[in-house]
Coordinates of C-alpha atoms in Angstrom, one line a residue:
M1 CA 96.6 41.9 187.4
E2 CA 94.4 42.4 190.4
E3 CA 94.9 44.5 193.5
N4 CA 92.7 44.4 196.6
S5 CA 91.6 47.6 198.3
G6 CA 89.3 46.8 201.2
D7 CA 86.2 45.1 199.9
D8 CA 86.8 46.6 196.4
Q9 CA 88.8 44.9 193.8
I10 CA 90.9 46.8 191.3
Y11 CA 91.8 45.3 187.9
I12 CA 94.9 46.7 186.0
P13 CA 95.5 45.5 182.4
E14 CA 98.6 43.8 181.6
V15 CA 99.8 45.8 178.5
V16 CA 103.3 46.6 177.6
D17 CA 104.3 50.2 178.5
E18 CA 104.9 51.5 174.9
R19 CA 101.3 50.6 174.0
K20 CA 99.7 52.4 176.9
P21 CA 98.2 55.9 176.6
K22 CA 100.3 58.6 178.2
L23 CA 99.5 62.1 179.4
G24 CA 100.3 64.7 176.7
M25 CA 100.2 62.2 173.8
E26 CA 98.9 64.0 170.7
F27 CA 96.8 63.0 167.7
G28 CA 95.8 64.6 164.5
S29 CA 92.1 63.8 164.8
V30 CA 89.6 62.3 167.3
D31 CA 89.4 59.2 165.0
E32 CA 93.1 58.7 165.3
A33 CA 93.0 59.0 169.0
F34 CA 90.1 56.6 169.3
S35 CA 91.9 54.1 167.0
F36 CA 95.0 54.1 169.3
Y37 CA 92.9 53.8 172.4
N38 CA 90.8 51.0 170.9
H39 CA 93.9 49.0 170.1
Y40 CA 95.0 49.4 173.7
A41 CA 91.6 48.4 174.9
R42 CA 91.6 45.2 172.9
E43 CA 94.9 44.1 174.4
A44 CA 93.7 45.2 177.9
G45 CA 90.4 43.3 177.5
F46 CA 87.6 45.8 177.3
S47 CA 85.4 47.6 174.8
T48 CA 85.3 51.3 174.1
R49 CA 83.1 54.0 172.7
I50 CA 83.2 57.8 172.3
N51 CA 80.8 59.4 174.8
N52 CA 81.6 63.0 173.8
S53 CA 84.5 65.0 172.4
K54 CA 85.6 68.5 173.1
K55 CA 88.5 70.3 171.4
D56 CA 90.6 72.7 173.4
K57 CA 90.0 76.0 171.8
N58 CA 93.0 77.5 173.6
K59 CA 95.4 75.0 171.9
N60 CA 97.1 76.3 168.8
E61 CA 97.1 73.7 166.0
A62 CA 100.6 72.6 165.2
Q63 CA 102.0 72.3 161.6
N64 CA 101.6 68.6 161.8
G65 CA 97.8 69.0 162.5
A66 CA 98.0 67.5 166.0
N67 CA 95.3 69.2 168.0
W68 CA 94.0 66.4 170.2
A69 CA 95.9 65.4 173.3
I70 CA 95.5 63.0 176.3
S71 CA 94.8 65.1 179.4
A72 CA 93.8 62.3 181.8
F73 CA 94.3 58.5 181.9
Q74 CA 92.8 56.1 184.4
E75 CA 94.4 52.7 184.1
S76 CA 92.7 50.7 186.7
H77 CA 89.2 49.2 186.4
N78 CA 86.6 48.2 188.9
H79 CA 85.4 45.1 186.9
P80 CA 87.1 42.0 185.5
L81 CA 88.6 42.3 182.1
S82 CA 88.1 40.0 179.1
T83 CA 90.8 37.4 178.3
H84 CA 92.8 37.9 175.2
S85 CA 91.2 35.0 173.4
K86 CA 87.7 36.6 173.9
G87 CA 88.7 40.2 173.0
H88 CA 87.5 39.8 169.4
L89 CA 84.0 39.4 170.7
L90 CA 83.8 42.8 172.3
R91 CA 81.7 45.3 170.4
S92 CA 84.2 48.0 169.6
H93 CA 86.6 45.4 168.2
R94 CA 84.1 43.9 165.7
S95 CA 83.3 45.3 162.2
V96 CA 82.2 44.0 158.9
S97 CA 84.8 45.2 156.4
A98 CA 83.9 46.3 152.8
A99 CA 85.4 43.0 151.5
K100 CA 83.3 40.9 153.9
K101 CA 80.2 42.9 153.0
A102 CA 80.7 42.2 149.3
L103 CA 81.3 38.5 150.0
T104 CA 78.3 38.3 152.3
Q105 CA 76.1 39.8 149.6
Q106 CA 77.3 37.3 147.1
F107 CA 76.7 34.4 149.6
S108 CA 73.2 35.7 150.3
E109 CA 72.3 35.8 146.6
A110 CA 73.5 32.2 146.3
N111 CA 71.3 31.3 149.3
V112 CA 74.3 30.3 151.5
P113 CA 73.0 30.3 155.2
T114 CA 74.7 32.8 157.5
C115 CA 75.9 30.1 159.8
Q116 CA 77.8 28.5 156.9
Q117 CA 79.2 32.0 155.8
I118 CA 80.8 32.5 159.2
R119 CA 82.3 29.0 159.1
L120 CA 83.9 29.7 155.7
L121 CA 85.3 33.0 157.0
E122 CA 86.8 31.2 160.0
I123 CA 88.5 28.7 157.7
E124 CA 89.7 31.5 155.4
Y125 CA 91.1 33.7 158.2
G126 CA 92.5 30.9 160.4
G127 CA 90.0 31.0 163.3
S128 CA 87.1 33.0 164.7
E129 CA 89.4 35.4 166.6
H130 CA 90.8 36.6 163.2
V131 CA 87.6 37.1 161.3
G132 CA 86.9 40.5 162.9
C133 CA 83.1 40.0 163.2
T134 CA 80.5 37.5 164.5
E135 CA 77.6 35.7 162.9
T136 CA 75.3 38.2 164.5
D137 CA 77.2 41.1 162.8
L138 CA 76.7 39.3 159.4
R139 CA 73.0 38.8 160.1
N140 CA 72.6 42.5 161.0
F141 CA 74.3 43.5 157.8
E142 CA 72.1 41.2 155.7
R143 CA 69.0 42.7 157.5
D144 CA 70.1 46.2 156.7
L145 CA 70.9 45.3 153.1
K146 CA 67.4 43.9 152.7
N147 CA 65.9 47.0 154.2
E148 CA 67.9 49.2 151.9
Q149 CA 66.8 47.2 148.8
K150 CA 63.2 47.4 149.8
E151 CA 63.5 51.2 149.8
N152 CA 64.8 51.2 146.2
I153 CA 62.9 48.2 144.8
L154 CA 61.5 48.1 141.3
T155 CA 57.7 47.8 141.7
R156 CA 56.4 47.6 138.1
C157 CA 57.9 46.9 134.7
F158 CA 56.3 46.3 131.2
W159 CA 58.0 44.9 128.1
M160 CA 57.0 44.6 124.5
D161 CA 59.0 44.6 121.3
V162 CA 58.2 45.2 117.6
V163 CA 57.6 41.4 116.9
S164 CA 55.2 41.2 119.8
R165 CA 53.2 44.2 118.5
R166 CA 53.0 42.7 115.0
A167 CA 51.9 39.4 116.5
Y168 CA 49.1 41.1 118.5
S169 CA 47.9 43.0 115.3
A170 CA 47.5 39.7 113.5
F171 CA 46.4 37.3 116.3
G172 CA 45.2 39.5 119.1
D173 CA 41.5 38.4 118.9
V174 CA 42.0 36.3 122.1
I175 CA 44.4 37.1 124.9
V176 CA 45.3 34.8 127.7
F177 CA 46.5 36.4 130.9
D178 CA 47.9 34.6 134.0
T179 CA 50.5 35.3 136.7
T180 CA 53.2 33.1 138.1
Y181 CA 54.3 33.0 141.7
N182 CA 57.1 35.3 142.7
T183 CA 59.9 32.7 142.7
N184 CA 62.6 34.9 141.3
K185 CA 65.2 36.4 143.6
Y186 CA 63.7 39.9 143.2
G187 CA 60.4 38.7 144.6
M188 CA 58.3 39.9 141.6
I189 CA 55.4 38.3 139.9
F190 CA 55.7 37.5 136.2
A191 CA 52.6 38.5 134.2
P192 CA 52.6 37.4 130.5
L193 CA 50.0 38.3 127.9
V194 CA 49.9 35.5 125.3
G195 CA 47.9 34.2 122.4
V196 CA 47.9 31.6 119.6
N197 CA 49.1 32.1 116.0
H198 CA 47.8 30.3 112.9
H199 CA 50.0 27.4 113.6
H200 CA 48.4 26.9 116.9
Q201 CA 51.6 27.9 118.6
P202 CA 51.7 30.2 121.7
I203 CA 53.0 33.7 121.1
V204 CA 53.9 36.4 123.6
F205 CA 52.2 39.8 123.1
G206 CA 53.8 41.4 126.0
C207 CA 54.7 40.8 129.7
G208 CA 55.1 42.6 132.9
F209 CA 56.7 42.2 136.3
L210 CA 54.7 43.3 139.3
N211 CA 55.6 43.4 143.0
D212 CA 52.0 42.5 144.1
E213 CA 48.6 41.3 142.7
K214 CA 46.5 44.3 143.7
I215 CA 43.8 45.6 141.4
E216 CA 45.7 48.9 140.8
S217 CA 48.8 46.9 139.6
F218 CA 46.8 44.9 137.0
V219 CA 45.0 48.1 135.9
W220 CA 48.5 49.7 135.4
L221 CA 49.6 46.7 133.4
F222 CA 46.6 46.6 131.1
N223 CA 46.7 50.4 130.5
K224 CA 50.4 50.2 129.7
F225 CA 49.6 47.4 127.2
V226 CA 47.0 49.6 125.5
D227 CA 49.2 52.7 125.5
V228 CA 51.9 50.9 123.5
F229 CA 49.5 50.5 120.6
V230 CA 48.1 54.0 120.8
E231 CA 51.6 55.4 120.7
C232 CA 52.6 53.1 117.7
D233 CA 49.3 53.6 115.8
H234 CA 48.6 49.9 116.1
F235 CA 45.6 50.2 118.4
V236 CA 42.2 49.5 116.8

């Protein structure tokens, strides 16, 4: 609803009375208060955020834990409000739930593009207004997930078993070493150390996974290969 006051225009949300904030209304926590007001804001057609919060020290906490209360409420706005069909696009009314985060992670690992992910969610939830987030929100979550994985990424790994050690002891006169491009989903380089047995068949002496092809990474790999035989009394 709109009201004119001179050259200024005032916008009053059309929300049923029982869902409007009222003076003296109490809440058990600031999160509970924000949740109530945010629901009202979505019906009204605007977004919300907590600018600051201050608890009344003079107010005694009741037995039900209600120690937050509405002391002022300005219903009118000096700007147009969003329509109900667009309310889901406002920032405070969007979030990527834990279930959607898990699903998005699975989609990403299966190389499903984000644009297709949001389409599947729209079909699942019966329309974009019911999904609860946008394609941008999913992209931001995927970006944050990748950044988190980079901080906890495995940089180097070496493997060798008993059979490989025995094979090296018998046929380790010549070692062939090469690396493969990091085509696996972890972005690591496969670095096998191989040889040939008396049947002219290739055998694996050991292998490593490296996150780069720098000199220090190769030095680490070769030293680790030698250390295994020193520890097992197989090094000559």
